[in-house]
Amino acid sequence: MSVRVSLGTSARAVRDAWDLASATGLAGRVRAGDASAFGTHAGSARDRLGWLRAPVEGRGHVADIASLLRQLRSEGVRHALVLGMGGSSLSPEVTRRTFGHRSGVELRVLDSTDPTAVAAAGAGVDPERALYIVSSKSGTTVETLAFLDHFWAQAEAALGAGAAGPRFVAITDPGTPLAEEAATRGFRGVAQSPPDVGGRYSALSPFGLVPMGLAGVPLQPLLDRAQVALASDDGPRLGIALAALAEAGRDKVTLVQDPPIGAFGLWVEQLLAESLGKEGRGVVPVEGEPLADADVYGPDRAFVYHRMTGEHDADLADLASEGHPVLTLDVPEPLELGALYLSWQLAAACAGALLGVDPFDQPDVQGAKDATSAALSAMLAGAETHDGLEGPQALARALQGAGPGGYLALQAFCPPSPAMERGLAAIRVAARARSGVATTAGFGPRYLHSTGQLHKGGPEGGVFVQLLSEDEVDLQLPGRSYGFGHLKRAQALGDARALAERGRRPVRIGLGPDPREGLAAVLAALGPR
């Protein structure tokens, strides 16, 4: 991997930042695990730098993962279903979309509490020929434990009481409640992740490596590429540039990927949003927004192009010619994801050090969890949870409050699918044309573990619009008095309340029972520019 830059009107700011970082030895200190590089956040950083060991420690898992794959093949296993959220699911999702299932075992990823999504994840899966990978760093993630209970009940119904354990493995930190639960239920095994590796920095730990290996990705050469990236200045220079651009007002980092690695932006989005979006500072990663002509973008934009096929060469050349900063990462093949993961982690760490924020904590996430618990309790007590839902015209009204330098965040609590992604993309294009602001989109509750930190703790100016579909059929959670649909609605309402408590501007729009028709109505209500 290599990095090429066209810094346009921001060249002086970026080069000054590179010079300052060089004088202080920032890149070398971060690579060496010197926590003092993070200034007042050194105490927190000291216990969160285990990801620097991943290229070496990951090799210790390669043989065990290969052995597990051989066992699964001999047993006729056809599906490996990852049950996780945020850092536990995004790297597996990148693997699924990038590499497919070269091993003959189909990798699936569930990170949505939408009942339709949960049902779709298990559709056609025979528990006798499946492996369920329960992934949670803390071992207490509400969504992941709900997924476990749901699929455990399905497995026991198919295989008999007491026979489900060999169909499950856990990935978690040592000594977590999930590790204890795995032992109690007789899981096939538990892969332990180093406790000093945070969730969003865990792509090269068992959280990412186990799904990669089961999908047939060659782990050794992937880790070799990560080791090379660790010694390179490419990642630190990228992060230093992004921090300098943000300080100069270009804090909307627009991510562009060529199709072979088109999903990689989802993982970068989480890394940047959760690592840097706090204390009113940070960058806003813009992932999945269709490209437009250079004159559509304001002076708050910067672009990072993950180039493999050159499909977007002309687009990015036009942007650079108009003075927009463009940083191009040349990626020769998909296995270079090993280098990309490590380079971006270095970038996020160095950017956090320069911006003066802790790149390893997520101080505003707990508030949304607490609000969700309160909303769920109120729901079960009979309180209305659809309060505040508006019609499709509410987005157009909300955009009137989006000033220069702001951004629109679409938060879709509906079944994730390619069709829904296309619908959201169309709304983003129309909203950008109408208001001129950058647009982001994420499916709930996944974004709560990704961009949710940025929404509450990052730069002001965001307009937050929830798009909530109705559930025609819910899935009851075993042993509980509510279903996945209840949980999804409580998460949406809880996050809206958490945003409001921080002075943000949440808007909630009902999509009705058919989310595609609901999105079409929202798009139509935007009208012409």
XYZ file of C-alpha atoms in Angstrom:
529
model
C 0.000 0.000 0.000
C 1.126 3.544 -0.705
C -0.353 6.988 -0.088
C -0.437 9.843 -2.601
C -1.696 13.312 -1.718
C -3.079 16.352 -3.478
C -3.628 18.897 -0.739
C -4.942 21.821 -2.771
C -5.655 24.958 -0.785
C -4.874 23.139 2.489
C -1.279 22.214 1.592
C 0.360 24.639 4.023
C -1.703 23.514 7.018
C -1.018 19.837 6.389
C 2.690 20.245 5.733
C 3.087 22.325 8.890
C 1.389 19.552 10.860
C 3.672 16.930 9.306
C 6.709 19.018 10.231
C 5.538 19.461 13.819
C 4.789 15.747 14.198
C 8.183 14.890 12.770
C 9.904 17.215 15.222
C 8.153 15.575 18.182
C 8.597 12.025 16.859
C 4.845 11.381 17.091
C 4.680 8.460 14.647
C 7.574 6.588 16.218
C 6.261 7.117 19.727
C 2.806 5.804 18.815
C 4.246 2.774 17.016
C 6.433 2.032 20.046
C 3.407 2.119 22.345
C 4.603 5.250 24.164
C 1.445 6.429 25.932
C 2.961 9.866 26.582
C 2.268 10.642 22.900
C -1.366 11.151 23.938
C -0.654 13.908 26.428
C -3.305 14.259 29.113
C -4.903 11.022 27.900
C -1.756 8.963 28.490
C -3.332 7.094 31.390
C -6.195 5.801 29.281
C -3.990 5.091 26.277
C -1.547 3.023 28.311
C -4.134 0.249 28.643
C -5.402 0.427 25.036
C -2.369 -0.129 22.821
C -2.505 -3.902 22.440
C -3.514 -3.570 18.774
C 0.107 -2.702 18.014
C 0.994 -6.330 18.823
C -1.726 -7.765 16.585
C 0.410 -8.555 13.503
C 2.618 -10.776 15.667
C 0.088 -12.123 18.169
C -2.380 -12.851 15.393
C -0.043 -15.511 14.055
C -0.641 -17.483 17.225
C -4.283 -17.948 16.235
C -3.734 -19.038 12.636
C -3.251 -22.769 13.294
C -6.239 -23.009 15.656
C -8.521 -21.226 13.192
C -7.366 -23.488 10.365
C -8.024 -26.534 12.567
C -11.521 -25.264 13.360
C -12.250 -24.799 9.662
C -11.121 -28.359 8.904
C -13.410 -29.672 11.643
C -16.356 -27.695 10.333
C -15.817 -28.948 6.814
C -15.635 -32.541 8.030
C -18.938 -32.003 9.843
C -20.601 -30.600 6.737
C -21.083 -27.141 8.225
C -22.470 -24.733 5.650
C -23.000 -21.483 7.571
C -21.001 -19.451 10.084
C -23.196 -16.741 11.590
C -21.465 -13.879 13.439
C -23.648 -12.380 16.174
C -22.157 -9.051 17.215
C -22.276 -5.268 17.138
C -19.868 -2.481 16.189
C -16.264 -3.574 16.451
C -17.374 -7.195 16.720
C -19.359 -7.146 13.479
C -17.946 -4.546 11.088
C -14.685 -6.295 10.237
C -16.573 -9.596 9.625
C -18.989 -7.662 7.408
C -16.064 -6.293 5.398
C -14.760 -9.869 5.101
C -18.143 -11.173 3.949
C -18.560 -8.550 1.259
C -14.941 -8.581 0.099
C -14.020 -12.253 0.073
C -17.343 -14.102 -0.015
C -17.074 -17.701 1.208
C -14.027 -19.161 -0.474
C -13.893 -21.966 2.089
C -17.303 -23.407 1.277
C -18.655 -22.101 4.596
C -20.967 -19.133 4.056
C -20.222 -16.266 6.431
C -23.222 -14.259 7.618
C -23.252 -11.287 9.983
C -26.140 -10.137 12.175
C -25.911 -6.706 13.791
C -29.523 -5.533 13.651
C -32.378 -5.974 16.124
C -34.963 -5.450 13.383
C -37.132 -8.594 13.478
C -37.033 -8.980 9.695
C -33.233 -8.788 9.739
C -32.964 -11.339 12.544
C -35.252 -13.739 10.687
C -33.324 -13.231 7.427
C -29.979 -14.003 9.120
C -31.251 -17.412 10.137
C -33.198 -18.185 6.970
C -32.085 -21.465 5.410
C -29.618 -22.181 8.231
C -29.720 -25.726 9.593
C -28.412 -25.603 13.185
C -26.888 -29.056 12.734
C -24.766 -27.652 9.891
C -24.049 -24.214 11.373
C -21.618 -22.470 13.682
C -22.848 -19.471 15.663
C -20.058 -17.036 16.594
C -21.141 -14.952 19.582
C -18.871 -11.876 19.647
C -18.761 -9.279 22.402
C -15.679 -7.690 23.932
C -17.412 -6.834 27.194
C -19.536 -9.966 27.177
C -22.541 -7.847 28.141
C -23.657 -6.326 24.813
C -27.457 -6.287 24.955
C -28.010 -6.995 21.267
C -25.466 -9.815 21.106
C -26.923 -11.594 24.132
C -30.397 -11.266 22.604
C -29.100 -12.868 19.389
C -27.550 -15.666 21.447
C -30.806 -16.439 23.222
C -32.754 -16.430 19.959
C -30.466 -18.784 18.043
C -29.787 -20.965 21.061
C -33.528 -21.617 21.332
C -33.638 -22.451 17.629
C -30.679 -24.814 17.938
C -32.124 -26.604 20.954
C -35.468 -26.970 19.193
C -33.723 -28.604 16.241
C -31.047 -30.627 18.042
C -32.567 -31.335 21.414
C -32.024 -29.926 24.889
C -28.366 -29.977 25.882
C -27.119 -30.589 22.329
C -26.697 -27.014 21.098
C -23.368 -26.189 22.758
C -21.019 -27.619 20.081
C -22.672 -25.372 17.511
C -21.575 -22.196 19.345
C -18.263 -20.441 19.951
C -17.656 -17.162 21.762
C -15.147 -14.395 21.119
C -14.714 -12.164 24.137
C -12.253 -10.801 26.688
C -11.022 -13.097 29.466
C -13.407 -13.541 32.392
C -16.434 -11.769 30.920
C -20.031 -12.826 31.609
C -20.149 -14.218 28.068
C -17.092 -16.379 28.749
C -18.803 -17.712 31.867
C -22.040 -18.289 29.959
C -20.150 -20.168 27.252
C -18.699 -22.491 29.873
C -22.085 -23.024 31.503
C -23.806 -23.810 28.212
C -21.007 -26.012 26.925
C -19.895 -23.958 23.938
C -17.525 -25.573 21.507
C -14.861 -23.073 22.525
C -13.993 -19.526 23.555
C -11.478 -17.377 21.675
C -10.035 -14.809 24.048
C -9.134 -11.351 22.802
C -6.488 -9.238 24.575
C -8.227 -6.902 27.045
C -5.984 -4.004 25.976
C -7.420 -4.052 22.432
C -10.544 -1.914 22.056
C -13.450 -3.094 19.948
C -12.890 -0.760 17.022
C -9.170 -1.645 17.012
C -9.867 -5.402 17.015
C -9.955 -6.275 13.297
C -6.645 -8.155 13.541
C -7.559 -9.843 16.832
C -9.764 -12.969 17.101
C -12.838 -10.767 16.532
C -11.730 -10.269 12.937
C -9.396 -13.208 12.348
C -11.811 -16.033 13.229
C -14.463 -14.944 10.689
C -11.724 -14.238 8.106
C -10.218 -17.681 8.530
C -13.584 -19.449 8.354
C -14.348 -17.537 5.143
C -11.124 -18.862 3.617
C -9.010 -15.702 3.802
C -5.254 -16.557 3.940
C -4.389 -15.164 7.351
C -0.609 -15.418 7.302
C -0.038 -13.174 4.249
C -2.706 -10.771 5.508
C -0.853 -10.423 8.820
C 2.453 -10.068 6.984
C 1.045 -7.031 5.208
C -0.119 -5.599 8.528
C 3.396 -6.005 9.919
C 4.828 -4.029 7.005
C 2.241 -1.289 7.545
C 3.170 -1.021 11.215
C 6.695 0.030 10.239
C 5.512 2.494 7.597
C 4.820 6.198 7.995
C 1.793 6.002 5.673
C -0.773 5.566 8.447
C 0.604 8.286 10.744
C 0.930 10.762 7.856
C -2.674 10.042 6.872
C -3.929 10.666 10.401
C -1.859 13.806 10.880
C -3.197 15.164 7.580
C -6.807 14.467 8.579
C -6.318 16.199 11.941
C -4.761 19.248 10.253
C -7.561 19.371 7.681
C -10.185 19.182 10.433
C -8.501 22.034 12.304
C -8.564 24.037 9.063
C -12.323 23.472 8.682
C -12.263 20.450 6.359
C -13.695 18.020 8.884
C -15.989 16.045 6.527
C -13.795 13.122 5.452
C -15.466 11.619 2.398
C -14.503 7.957 1.935
C -14.340 6.515 -1.586
C -13.648 2.835 -2.330
C -13.324 0.877 -5.540
C -15.839 -2.024 -5.730
C -13.504 -4.895 -4.741
C -13.158 -3.325 -1.288
C -16.332 -1.254 -1.353
C -17.364 -2.289 2.166
C -14.144 -1.154 3.813
C -15.497 2.339 4.377
C -17.999 0.959 6.903
C -15.145 -0.071 9.169
C -13.221 3.208 8.690
C -16.401 5.140 9.463
C -16.674 3.517 12.880
C -12.987 3.926 13.634
C -12.932 7.658 12.862
C -16.317 8.519 14.338
C -15.863 6.731 17.643
C -12.156 7.503 18.053
C -12.206 11.211 17.214
C -15.760 12.501 17.673
C -15.789 13.813 21.242
C -15.354 16.947 23.322
C -16.977 18.925 20.485
C -14.146 17.996 18.129
C -13.254 15.383 15.543
C -13.991 14.502 11.969
C -17.233 13.431 10.331
C -16.632 10.358 8.144
C -18.889 10.427 5.081
C -19.272 6.845 3.864
C -21.463 5.673 1.003
C -22.445 9.117 -0.291
C -22.577 9.025 -4.122
C -19.921 11.197 -5.744
C -20.887 14.415 -7.496
C -19.241 17.210 -9.482
C -16.624 19.248 -7.637
C -18.811 22.360 -7.378
C -21.346 20.465 -5.250
C -18.934 20.293 -2.315
C -18.191 23.062 0.134
C -14.903 24.056 1.803
C -15.526 21.584 4.656
C -14.694 18.509 2.533
C -11.656 16.253 2.248
C -11.531 12.992 0.287
C -9.784 9.675 0.923
C -9.753 7.280 -2.029
C -9.034 3.577 -1.504
C -7.915 2.878 -5.056
C -7.730 -0.622 -6.499
C -9.192 -0.554 -10.014
C -9.023 3.195 -10.684
C -12.756 3.386 -11.294
C -12.969 6.794 -9.614
C -9.733 8.286 -10.963
C -11.476 10.896 -13.105
C -13.834 11.941 -10.295
C -11.040 12.435 -7.802
C -8.837 14.216 -10.334
C -11.628 16.734 -10.908
C -12.004 17.282 -7.175
C -8.261 17.802 -6.753
C -8.172 20.246 -9.672
C -10.733 22.393 -7.846
C -8.572 22.572 -4.725
C -10.239 19.879 -2.628
C -7.727 17.775 -0.648
C -7.544 14.224 -2.021
C -5.532 11.488 -0.310
C -5.221 8.327 -2.397
C -4.339 4.970 -0.858
C -3.186 2.571 -3.571
C -4.403 -0.929 -2.689
C -2.988 -3.624 -5.009
C -5.221 -6.525 -3.876
C -7.894 -7.410 -1.276
C -5.347 -9.082 1.034
C -3.923 -5.592 1.519
C -6.802 -5.127 3.968
C -4.296 -6.294 6.586
C -2.198 -3.225 5.867
C -5.257 -0.982 5.657
C -6.552 -2.017 9.060
C -3.224 -1.334 10.747
C -2.565 1.886 8.806
C -5.948 3.345 9.663
C -5.544 2.425 13.339
C -2.252 4.296 13.373
C -3.963 7.174 11.582
C -6.761 7.383 14.140
C -4.330 7.246 17.058
C -2.092 9.992 15.631
C -5.076 12.166 14.697
C -6.454 11.856 18.205
C -3.108 12.851 19.679
C -3.007 15.999 17.525
C -6.647 16.917 18.115
C -6.215 16.507 21.860
C -8.907 13.841 22.290
C -8.639 10.307 23.640
C -8.809 8.021 20.574
C -9.576 4.981 22.726
C -12.628 5.909 24.809
C -16.311 6.438 23.959
C -17.687 8.663 26.745
C -21.062 9.434 25.148
C -22.157 5.884 24.315
C -23.397 4.886 27.762
C -26.009 7.640 27.826
C -27.844 6.126 24.856
C -27.763 2.695 26.520
C -29.260 4.121 29.708
C -31.962 5.950 27.736
C -32.775 2.737 25.844
C -33.223 0.842 29.116
C -35.556 3.558 30.392
C -37.556 3.565 27.153
C -37.867 -0.223 27.165
C -39.074 -0.202 30.765
C -41.653 2.450 29.921
C -42.764 0.455 26.898
C -43.293 -2.689 28.942
C -45.258 -0.633 31.447
C -47.624 0.393 28.651
C -46.185 3.786 27.690
C -46.360 4.872 24.047
C -43.033 4.590 22.209
C -44.037 6.144 18.886
C -44.314 9.630 20.357
C -42.718 12.272 18.189
C -43.016 10.368 14.906
C -43.634 12.748 12.008
C -44.501 12.395 8.342
C -42.114 12.278 5.348
C -42.113 16.061 4.937
C -40.250 16.454 8.238
C -36.864 15.899 6.571
C -37.284 18.920 4.316
C -38.149 21.047 7.347
C -35.187 19.712 9.305
C -32.792 20.589 6.497
C -33.770 24.234 6.828
C -31.802 24.243 10.080
C -28.653 22.810 8.499
C -26.226 25.666 8.256
C -22.907 25.854 6.380
C -20.482 23.245 7.620
C -23.238 21.093 9.090
C -24.202 17.570 8.108
C -27.247 15.326 7.846
C -27.231 11.972 9.654
C -29.928 9.533 8.513
C -30.537 6.875 11.169
C -32.521 4.023 9.634
C -34.232 1.683 12.086
C -35.454 -0.712 9.435
C -34.259 -3.957 7.809
C -30.807 -3.420 6.245
C -30.660 -4.549 2.624
C -29.174 -3.414 -0.701
C -32.581 -1.982 -1.649
C -32.705 0.087 1.538
C -29.140 1.273 0.961
C -30.135 2.467 -2.505
C -33.163 4.254 -1.080
C -31.059 6.012 1.528
C -28.463 6.963 -1.102
C -31.161 8.604 -3.243
C -32.366 10.634 -0.259
C -28.785 11.666 0.517
C -28.240 12.950 -3.024
C -31.492 14.924 -2.917
C -30.771 16.324 0.553
C -27.254 17.359 -0.478
C -28.618 19.117 -3.561
C -31.217 20.923 -1.479
C -29.012 22.007 1.436
C -25.381 21.664 0.330
C -24.434 19.739 3.485
C -22.580 16.456 3.768
C -24.769 13.417 4.394
C -24.262 10.235 6.362
C -26.475 7.197 6.848
C -26.444 4.226 9.174
C -28.729 1.386 10.165
C -29.871 1.233 13.762
C -28.866 -0.059 16.164
C -25.508 -0.708 14.464
C -24.697 2.998 14.193
C -25.129 3.347 17.974
C -21.879 1.373 18.258
C -20.267 3.306 15.408
C -21.196 6.918 14.648
C -23.371 7.311 17.752
C -20.396 8.651 19.717
C -19.730 11.302 17.071
C -23.384 12.344 16.938
C -23.427 13.165 20.625
C -19.868 14.207 21.374
C -18.457 15.488 18.081
C -18.670 18.824 16.289
C -21.977 20.649 16.415
C -24.082 21.328 13.346
C -25.525 17.882 12.747
C -29.162 17.291 11.825
C -30.222 13.836 13.048
C -33.173 12.181 11.349
C -34.461 8.790 12.436
C -36.373 6.707 9.906
C -38.386 4.085 11.770
C -40.308 1.264 10.090
C -43.195 -0.621 11.665
C -42.817 -4.337 12.335
C -45.706 -6.328 10.917
C -44.462 -9.410 12.781
C -42.245 -9.381 15.856
C -39.904 -12.108 17.120
C -40.366 -12.866 20.796
C -37.160 -13.120 22.800
C -36.890 -16.372 24.774
C -37.467 -15.897 28.487
C -38.387 -12.232 28.133
C -41.621 -10.304 27.991
C -40.721 -8.451 24.807
C -39.481 -9.071 21.274
C -36.814 -7.745 18.942
C -39.237 -5.136 17.606
C -39.733 -3.735 21.095
C -35.983 -3.579 21.568
C -35.464 -1.816 18.225
C -38.090 0.838 19.004
C -36.667 1.410 22.478
C -33.181 1.858 21.026
C -34.454 4.432 18.533
C -36.354 6.391 21.164
C -33.506 6.150 23.648
C -30.988 7.518 21.190
C -33.295 10.391 20.221
C -33.608 11.329 23.873
C -29.846 11.062 24.417
C -29.291 13.397 21.466
C -31.815 15.898 22.792
C -30.176 15.866 26.219
C -26.946 16.988 24.533
C -28.634 19.849 22.705
C -28.753 18.105 19.329
C -31.716 18.216 16.951
C -33.307 14.782 16.530
C -36.222 14.344 14.137
C -38.210 11.087 14.008
C -40.044 10.020 10.851
C -42.355 7.000 10.592
C -41.900 4.892 7.448
C -44.962 2.705 7.924
C -45.017 -1.076 7.426
C -43.215 -1.003 4.054
C -39.879 0.767 4.576
C -39.146 1.012 0.858
C -42.395 2.845 0.243
C -41.648 4.992 3.296
C -38.250 5.997 1.933
C -39.812 6.763 -1.444
C -42.284 9.081 0.282
C -39.472 10.876 2.125
C -37.604 11.322 -1.154
C -40.692 12.655 -2.903
C -41.338 15.105 -0.077
C -37.913 16.674 -0.586
C -39.110 17.835 -3.980
C -36.964 19.717 -6.489
C -34.021 21.767 -5.330
